[in-house]
Amino acid sequence: MADKTVSKHLVNLEKQFAATDPVLQKAVKVFQELDELEFEMALIDPEETTARRSSWWPLISTLGGYSPAKSEFLNRFLGVTLHTTRHKFTVLQYTPQTTSATLPGTALDADHRLPFYQISRDIEQTSPGEGSKVNSYLELVTVNSNKIKNKLIIDTPALNPAAENAVNAMLRQHVTAISDLVLVFTDLFETDPEFNRDAIASILKYQDTNKFLFVIDHSELNLDPNKSQEIIASWQRRLTEFGIFTGHYVVLTQNSDNAEIEQRVNNLNNDRSYRVLESLENSIRAVDDVVMEEVESAITLWKERCNATTLIILSFIIMLILFAEIAVGILDLFFDPLIGPLIIVALIAFLTPIHMIVSRVHAKFIINQLHKRQKRLNLSEDLSGLFEKSLSFWRVLLPITQPVGKTKKNRKKLNNLLEQTKDLVQALNDQYSRSQFQEYPSTYEPQSGDEY
């Protein structure tokens, strides 16, 4: 097997964080070690990397109802007038150009540096036939605003009863899951419960992650701090009716300075780092907890089918022998000290290639099942690759159900990677404490199209 080459994506990430974030630079090294281990087990290709599962940009997303509150806030916050499609998920990316550009959803689906990478597969799985219509759901808009340098904003479409479908619900949950900060506009809770239940369900699923900032829009009013606190308390009580008990609140008024939102945005580098490290830990654990379990179950099923088929063939041969005994009487030959062993050897020599052929035929059906299972579990690892690597000659003949690579040595490697990840989280905690909740200093500002 060829040696694993370091992914270009990882090389660029390491260069990116060499001078700005030592924790993420070390995380890149751990991703590289995980890649090498997965490559040895035929789970990923030579140029592939597990680091692509998580966006390395700090991510902000918006979630709101059908009122213009969300879009008006973004225009004020960014200091620009956005021209976006209200029914699409729009990724806003910084550009130094004064002219904004709108790119199709395929730009997001094909670029591993951006969120929604290969999302067309999830769309197709959610609604067959829609995966090829990714441009109907996504777009990328470049914006000349310093507020989103080093960051991305995902503006989700307004809840529209005429446009809601299973794909939109899936994409909203996906956006909520990958975001470091979610600005939830309270008009979301004033829409028809039939259409906002999926959005609220995604909030409930992740409400303990401290990523939600509930935005109460009263930008047409001039309110004093006491009145704003009363409004917040009222909304806190109301949201408990939906099962939402966590999250922070901010009231937008004519005289508000958005200081809390600015602070959360400025701290997104730390939030992003925790998310990337969480993705790294989940990827490491998934090798043992998901990948190995799935492939071992597939091997067990495959062996049961192969053995059953071979037993049927053997039974047919025994029946032929019995018929031959009735016709001409040949059983005495089996007890002959010279001929008997030769017959047994000949029988084994005949059944071994038959068993190998049977195994290959059944393997094709199992591989197809693993492809479907991989899509269903949304795994980037090639389950069939590990399965096929486990089909060596002796593994086919012997009662071995463990996949190649499920060894004490590899488990020790995975445990070591987990310990390194925990050390990085601790280092990030120390870094976060020293920074006193200020953004980690950075001298590099990625431009549109950078490998970030």
Coordinates of C-alpha atoms in Angstrom, one line a residue:
M1 CA 0.0 0.0 0.0
A2 CA 1.2 3.5 -0.8
D3 CA 2.1 5.8 2.1
K4 CA -0.4 8.3 3.4
T5 CA 0.4 11.8 2.0
V6 CA -0.4 14.7 4.2
S7 CA -3.6 16.4 2.9
K8 CA -3.0 19.8 1.3
H9 CA -5.9 21.0 3.5
L10 CA -3.9 20.0 6.7
V11 CA -0.7 21.6 5.3
N12 CA -2.5 24.9 4.7
L13 CA -4.3 24.8 8.1
E14 CA -1.0 24.3 9.9
K15 CA 0.5 27.3 8.1
Q16 CA -2.6 29.3 8.9
F17 CA -2.4 28.7 12.7
A18 CA 1.4 28.6 13.1
A19 CA 1.5 32.3 14.1
T20 CA -2.0 32.8 15.4
D21 CA -3.2 29.8 17.4
P22 CA -0.8 27.1 18.8
V23 CA -3.7 25.0 20.1
L24 CA -5.2 24.5 16.6
Q25 CA -1.8 24.1 15.1
K26 CA -1.3 21.1 17.4
A27 CA -4.8 19.9 16.7
V28 CA -3.8 19.7 13.0
K29 CA -1.0 17.3 14.0
V30 CA -3.5 15.1 15.8
F31 CA -5.8 15.1 12.8
Q32 CA -2.8 14.0 10.7
E33 CA -2.1 11.0 13.0
L34 CA -5.8 10.0 12.9
D35 CA -5.7 10.2 9.1
E36 CA -2.6 7.9 9.0
L37 CA -4.4 5.4 11.2
E38 CA -7.6 5.5 9.1
F39 CA -5.6 5.2 5.9
E40 CA -3.9 2.1 7.1
M41 CA -7.4 0.6 7.6
A42 CA -8.5 1.7 4.1
L43 CA -11.1 4.1 5.6
I44 CA -9.9 7.2 3.7
D45 CA -8.0 7.9 0.5
P46 CA -4.4 9.1 0.4
E47 CA -5.4 12.8 -0.1
E48 CA -8.4 12.7 2.2
T49 CA -8.5 14.0 5.8
T50 CA -10.9 13.8 8.7
A51 CA -10.3 17.5 9.4
R52 CA -12.8 18.3 6.6
R53 CA -15.7 17.3 8.8
S54 CA -15.7 20.6 10.6
S55 CA -15.5 24.1 9.3
W56 CA -12.4 25.9 10.6
W57 CA -14.1 29.3 10.1
P58 CA -15.8 30.8 13.2
L59 CA -19.5 30.5 12.3
I60 CA -22.4 32.7 13.1
S61 CA -25.9 31.8 12.0
T62 CA -29.3 33.5 12.2
L63 CA -32.7 32.0 12.9
G64 CA -35.9 33.9 12.7
G65 CA -39.5 34.2 11.6
Y66 CA -41.0 35.9 8.6
S67 CA -40.6 39.5 9.8
P68 CA -37.8 41.7 8.4
A69 CA -36.1 41.9 11.9
K70 CA -33.3 39.5 11.0
S71 CA -32.4 41.0 7.6
E72 CA -32.6 44.6 9.0
F73 CA -30.3 43.6 11.9
L74 CA -27.7 42.1 9.5
N75 CA -27.7 45.3 7.3
R76 CA -27.2 47.5 10.4
F77 CA -24.6 45.1 11.9
L78 CA -22.5 44.7 8.8
G79 CA -23.0 48.3 7.6
V80 CA -24.1 47.2 4.1
T81 CA -27.3 46.6 2.2
L82 CA -27.5 42.9 1.5
H83 CA -29.2 41.6 -1.6
T84 CA -29.9 37.9 -0.7
T85 CA -32.6 35.4 -1.6
R86 CA -35.0 35.1 1.4
H87 CA -35.8 31.5 0.7
K88 CA -32.2 30.2 0.6
F89 CA -29.5 29.5 3.1
T90 CA -27.0 32.2 2.4
V91 CA -23.4 32.1 3.5
L92 CA -21.9 35.6 3.9
Q93 CA -18.1 35.7 3.4
Y94 CA -15.8 38.7 3.6
T95 CA -14.3 40.2 0.4
P96 CA -12.0 43.2 0.1
Q97 CA -13.8 44.0 -3.2
T98 CA -16.4 46.8 -2.9
T99 CA -18.7 45.0 -5.2
S100 CA -20.7 42.1 -3.8
A101 CA -20.9 38.8 -5.7
T102 CA -23.5 36.0 -5.4
L103 CA -22.3 32.5 -6.1
P104 CA -24.4 29.4 -6.6
G105 CA -25.0 26.6 -4.0
T106 CA -22.6 24.3 -5.9
A107 CA -19.8 26.6 -4.8
L108 CA -20.5 25.6 -1.2
D109 CA -21.2 21.9 -1.9
A110 CA -17.8 21.5 -3.7
D111 CA -15.5 23.5 -1.4
H112 CA -14.3 21.6 1.7
R113 CA -13.2 24.9 3.3
L114 CA -16.7 26.2 3.6
P115 CA -19.8 24.9 5.4
F116 CA -22.3 22.7 3.5
Y117 CA -19.4 20.7 1.9
Q118 CA -21.0 17.7 0.1
I119 CA -24.4 18.7 1.6
S120 CA -26.0 17.5 -1.6
R121 CA -25.6 13.9 -0.3
D122 CA -27.6 14.8 2.8
I123 CA -30.2 16.6 0.7
E124 CA -30.6 13.6 -1.6
Q125 CA -30.9 11.3 1.4
T126 CA -33.6 13.5 3.0
S127 CA -35.5 14.0 -0.2
P128 CA -34.6 11.8 -3.2
G129 CA -34.2 13.8 -6.3
E130 CA -33.4 17.0 -4.6
G131 CA -29.6 16.5 -4.2
S132 CA -29.1 17.8 -7.7
K133 CA -31.0 21.0 -6.9
V134 CA -28.5 22.3 -4.3
N135 CA -28.7 25.8 -6.0
S136 CA -32.4 26.0 -5.0
Y137 CA -31.4 25.8 -1.3
L138 CA -28.0 27.5 -1.0
E139 CA -26.0 30.5 -2.1
L140 CA -22.7 32.2 -1.2
V141 CA -22.6 36.0 -1.1
T142 CA -19.4 38.0 -0.6
V143 CA -19.6 41.1 1.5
N144 CA -17.2 44.0 2.0
S145 CA -17.6 44.4 5.8
N146 CA -14.8 44.2 8.4
K147 CA -17.3 42.7 10.8
I148 CA -16.9 39.3 9.1
K149 CA -13.2 39.2 8.5
N150 CA -12.0 35.8 9.7
K151 CA -15.6 34.7 10.1
L152 CA -18.7 33.4 8.2
I153 CA -22.3 34.2 8.7
I154 CA -25.0 31.7 7.6
D155 CA -28.3 33.5 7.2
T156 CA -31.1 31.0 7.2
P157 CA -34.3 31.7 5.2
A158 CA -37.3 33.2 6.9
L159 CA -40.0 30.7 7.9
N160 CA -42.5 30.6 5.0
P161 CA -45.4 28.2 5.1
A162 CA -45.4 28.0 1.3
A163 CA -41.7 27.0 1.2
E164 CA -41.2 24.8 4.2
N165 CA -40.1 21.2 3.5
A166 CA -38.0 18.3 4.8
V167 CA -34.8 19.6 3.2
N168 CA -35.1 23.1 4.8
A169 CA -35.8 21.5 8.2
M170 CA -32.7 19.3 7.8
L171 CA -30.5 22.2 6.7
R172 CA -31.7 24.3 9.7
Q173 CA -30.7 21.6 12.1
H174 CA -27.3 21.2 10.3
V175 CA -26.6 24.9 10.6
T176 CA -27.5 25.0 14.3
A177 CA -25.2 22.0 14.9
I178 CA -22.2 23.5 13.2
S179 CA -22.5 27.1 14.4
D180 CA -20.5 28.7 17.1
L181 CA -23.1 31.4 17.7
V182 CA -26.8 31.4 16.8
L183 CA -28.7 34.6 16.8
V184 CA -32.3 33.6 17.4
F185 CA -34.8 36.4 16.7
T186 CA -37.8 36.0 18.9
D187 CA -40.2 36.5 16.0
L188 CA -39.5 32.8 15.4
F189 CA -41.8 32.0 18.3
E190 CA -44.6 34.1 16.9
T191 CA -45.0 32.1 13.7
D192 CA -47.4 29.2 13.2
P193 CA -46.4 26.4 15.5
E194 CA -46.8 23.9 12.7
F195 CA -43.9 25.5 10.8
N196 CA -41.6 26.5 13.6
R197 CA -41.5 23.2 15.5
D198 CA -38.5 21.9 13.6
A199 CA -36.5 25.1 14.2
I200 CA -37.4 25.0 17.9
A201 CA -36.6 21.3 18.1
S202 CA -33.0 22.1 16.8
I203 CA -32.7 24.7 19.6
L204 CA -33.9 22.3 22.2
K205 CA -31.4 19.7 21.0
Y206 CA -28.4 22.0 21.4
Q207 CA -29.6 24.4 24.1
D208 CA -27.0 23.2 26.6
T209 CA -24.1 24.3 24.3
N210 CA -24.3 28.0 25.2
K211 CA -24.4 29.0 21.5
F212 CA -27.7 30.7 21.5
L213 CA -28.3 34.5 21.8
F214 CA -32.0 35.4 21.7
V215 CA -32.5 38.8 20.0
I216 CA -35.6 40.8 20.9
D217 CA -36.2 43.4 18.2
H218 CA -37.5 46.7 19.5
S219 CA -35.3 48.8 17.2
E220 CA -38.1 51.3 16.6
L221 CA -38.2 52.2 20.4
N222 CA -36.0 54.1 22.7
L223 CA -36.0 52.0 26.0
D224 CA -34.2 52.5 29.3
P225 CA -32.2 49.6 30.8
N226 CA -34.9 48.7 33.3
K227 CA -37.5 48.4 30.7
S228 CA -35.2 46.2 28.6
Q229 CA -34.7 43.9 31.6
E230 CA -38.5 43.6 32.0
I231 CA -38.8 42.6 28.4
I232 CA -36.0 40.0 28.7
A233 CA -37.7 38.5 31.8
S234 CA -41.0 38.3 30.0
W235 CA -39.4 36.5 27.1
Q236 CA -37.5 34.1 29.4
R237 CA -40.8 33.1 31.0
R238 CA -42.4 32.7 27.6
L239 CA -39.6 30.5 26.2
T240 CA -39.8 28.1 29.1
E241 CA -43.2 27.2 27.7
F242 CA -41.3 25.8 24.7
G243 CA -38.8 23.9 27.0
I244 CA -36.0 26.5 26.5
F245 CA -34.3 27.3 29.8
T246 CA -30.8 28.4 28.7
G247 CA -29.3 31.0 26.5
H248 CA -28.6 34.8 26.7
Y249 CA -30.9 37.6 25.7
V250 CA -30.4 41.0 24.2
V251 CA -32.9 43.7 23.3
L252 CA -32.3 45.8 20.2
T253 CA -33.4 49.4 20.7
Q254 CA -32.8 52.8 19.1
N255 CA -30.3 53.6 21.8
S256 CA -28.6 50.1 22.2
D257 CA -25.0 49.7 21.1
N258 CA -25.1 45.9 20.5
A259 CA -22.2 45.5 23.0
E260 CA -23.1 42.0 24.0
I261 CA -23.4 40.8 20.4
E262 CA -20.1 42.5 19.6
Q263 CA -18.5 40.7 22.5
R264 CA -19.8 37.3 21.5
V265 CA -18.6 37.9 17.9
N266 CA -15.2 38.9 19.1
N267 CA -14.9 35.7 21.2
L268 CA -15.8 33.4 18.3
N269 CA -12.2 32.2 17.7
N270 CA -12.3 30.5 21.1
D271 CA -15.8 29.0 20.4
R272 CA -14.5 27.8 17.0
S273 CA -11.5 26.1 18.7
Y274 CA -13.7 24.2 21.1
R275 CA -15.9 23.1 18.3
V276 CA -13.0 21.8 16.2
L277 CA -11.5 19.9 19.2
E278 CA -15.0 18.4 19.9
S279 CA -15.1 17.3 16.2
L280 CA -11.6 15.8 16.6
E281 CA -12.6 13.9 19.7
N282 CA -15.8 12.6 18.1
S283 CA -13.9 11.5 15.0
I284 CA -11.4 9.5 17.2
R285 CA -14.2 7.9 19.3
A286 CA -16.2 7.0 16.1
V287 CA -13.4 4.7 14.9
D288 CA -14.0 2.3 17.7
D289 CA -17.6 3.1 18.6
V290 CA -19.1 3.3 15.1
V291 CA -16.8 2.3 12.3
M292 CA -15.5 -0.9 13.9
E293 CA -18.9 -1.9 15.2
E294 CA -20.5 -1.5 11.8
V295 CA -17.9 -3.4 9.9
E296 CA -17.7 -6.2 12.5
S297 CA -21.5 -6.6 12.3
A298 CA -21.2 -6.8 8.5
I299 CA -18.4 -9.4 8.7
T300 CA -20.4 -11.5 11.1
L301 CA -23.5 -11.4 8.8
W302 CA -21.3 -12.1 5.8
K303 CA -19.7 -15.2 7.4
E304 CA -23.1 -16.5 8.5
R305 CA -24.3 -16.3 4.9
C306 CA -21.1 -17.8 3.4
N307 CA -21.1 -20.7 5.9
A308 CA -24.8 -21.4 5.3
T309 CA -24.3 -21.5 1.5
T310 CA -21.2 -23.7 1.8
L311 CA -23.1 -26.1 4.1
I312 CA -25.9 -26.3 1.6
I313 CA -23.3 -27.3 -1.1
L314 CA -21.8 -29.8 1.3
S315 CA -25.2 -31.2 2.0
F316 CA -25.8 -31.7 -1.7
I317 CA -22.5 -33.5 -2.0
I318 CA -23.4 -35.8 0.9
M319 CA -26.7 -36.6 -0.7
L320 CA -24.8 -37.6 -3.9
I321 CA -22.6 -39.8 -1.9
L322 CA -25.6 -41.5 -0.2
F323 CA -27.2 -42.1 -3.6
A324 CA -23.9 -43.5 -4.9
E325 CA -23.8 -45.8 -1.8
I326 CA -27.3 -47.1 -2.6
A327 CA -26.4 -47.6 -6.3
V328 CA -22.9 -49.1 -6.1
G329 CA -21.8 -49.0 -2.4
I330 CA -18.8 -46.7 -2.0
L331 CA -18.9 -45.9 1.7
D332 CA -16.3 -48.6 2.3
L333 CA -13.8 -46.5 0.4
F334 CA -14.0 -43.7 3.1
F335 CA -12.7 -46.2 5.7
D336 CA -9.9 -47.4 3.5
P337 CA -6.6 -46.3 5.3
L338 CA -5.2 -45.1 1.9
I339 CA -8.1 -44.0 -0.2
G340 CA -10.2 -42.5 2.7
P341 CA -7.7 -39.7 3.5
L342 CA -7.3 -38.9 -0.2
I343 CA -11.0 -38.6 -0.6
I344 CA -11.2 -36.2 2.4
V345 CA -8.3 -34.1 1.0
A346 CA -10.0 -34.0 -2.4
L347 CA -13.2 -32.9 -0.8
I348 CA -11.5 -30.1 1.0
A349 CA -9.6 -29.1 -2.1
F350 CA -12.9 -28.9 -3.9
L351 CA -14.8 -27.0 -1.2
T352 CA -12.1 -24.4 -0.5
P353 CA -12.3 -22.6 -3.9
I354 CA -16.1 -23.0 -3.8
H355 CA -16.2 -21.3 -0.4
M356 CA -13.9 -18.5 -1.7
I357 CA -16.2 -17.9 -4.7
V358 CA -19.3 -18.0 -2.5
S359 CA -17.6 -15.5 -0.1
R360 CA -16.8 -13.1 -2.9
V361 CA -20.4 -13.2 -4.2
H362 CA -21.9 -12.5 -0.7
A363 CA -19.3 -9.8 -0.2
K364 CA -20.7 -7.8 -3.1
F365 CA -24.1 -7.7 -1.4
I366 CA -22.6 -6.7 1.9
I367 CA -20.5 -3.9 0.3
N368 CA -23.7 -2.5 -1.2
Q369 CA -25.3 -2.6 2.2
L370 CA -22.3 -0.8 3.8
H371 CA -22.5 2.0 1.2
K372 CA -26.1 2.6 2.2
R373 CA -25.3 2.3 5.8
Q374 CA -22.4 4.8 5.4
K375 CA -24.8 7.4 3.9
R376 CA -27.4 6.8 6.5
L377 CA -24.9 7.4 9.3
N378 CA -23.4 10.3 7.4
L379 CA -19.9 8.9 7.7
S380 CA -16.9 10.1 5.6
E381 CA -15.1 6.8 6.4
D382 CA -15.3 4.1 3.7
L383 CA -16.8 1.2 5.6
S384 CA -16.6 -1.0 2.5
G385 CA -12.9 -0.3 2.3
L386 CA -12.2 -1.7 5.8
F387 CA -14.6 -4.6 5.0
E388 CA -12.7 -5.5 1.8
K389 CA -9.3 -5.2 3.5
S390 CA -10.6 -7.8 6.0
L391 CA -11.2 -10.4 3.3
S392 CA -7.8 -12.0 3.2
F393 CA -7.5 -15.7 2.4
W394 CA -7.1 -17.0 5.9
R395 CA -9.7 -14.5 7.3
V396 CA -12.2 -16.0 4.8
L397 CA -11.5 -19.6 6.0
L398 CA -11.1 -19.0 9.7
P399 CA -13.8 -17.9 12.1
I400 CA -12.5 -14.3 12.5
T401 CA -15.1 -11.6 12.7
Q402 CA -12.9 -8.7 13.9
P403 CA -12.0 -6.2 11.2
V404 CA -8.4 -5.6 10.2
G405 CA -7.0 -2.9 12.5
K406 CA -9.1 -3.8 15.6
T407 CA -6.1 -4.5 17.7
K408 CA -4.7 -3.6 21.1
K409 CA -2.0 -1.6 19.3
N410 CA -4.5 0.6 17.4
R411 CA -6.7 1.0 20.4
K412 CA -3.7 2.2 22.3
K413 CA -3.0 4.7 19.5
L414 CA -6.6 5.9 19.6
N415 CA -6.4 6.3 23.4
N416 CA -3.2 8.3 22.9
L417 CA -4.9 10.6 20.4
L418 CA -7.8 11.1 22.8
E419 CA -5.4 12.1 25.6
Q420 CA -3.7 14.6 23.2
T421 CA -7.1 16.1 22.4
K422 CA -7.9 16.4 26.1
D423 CA -4.6 18.1 26.7
L424 CA -5.4 20.6 23.9
V425 CA -8.8 21.4 25.5
Q426 CA -7.0 22.0 28.8
A427 CA -4.5 24.3 27.0
L428 CA -7.4 26.1 25.4
N429 CA -9.0 26.6 28.8
D430 CA -5.7 28.1 30.1
Q431 CA -5.5 30.3 27.0
Y432 CA -9.1 31.4 27.4
S433 CA -8.5 32.3 31.0
R434 CA -5.4 34.3 30.3
S435 CA -7.1 36.2 27.6
Q436 CA -9.8 37.2 30.0
F437 CA -12.5 36.5 27.4
Q438 CA -10.8 38.6 24.7
E439 CA -10.1 37.4 21.2
Y440 CA -6.9 35.6 20.8
P441 CA -4.5 38.0 19.0
S442 CA -4.2 37.5 15.3
T443 CA -2.2 39.2 12.6
Y444 CA -3.6 37.3 9.7
E445 CA -6.9 38.1 8.0
P446 CA -8.0 35.5 5.5
Q447 CA -9.4 36.8 2.3
S448 CA -12.2 35.3 0.2
G449 CA -11.0 31.9 -1.1
D450 CA -8.3 31.4 1.5
E451 CA -7.7 27.8 2.9
Y452 CA -9.2 28.6 6.3

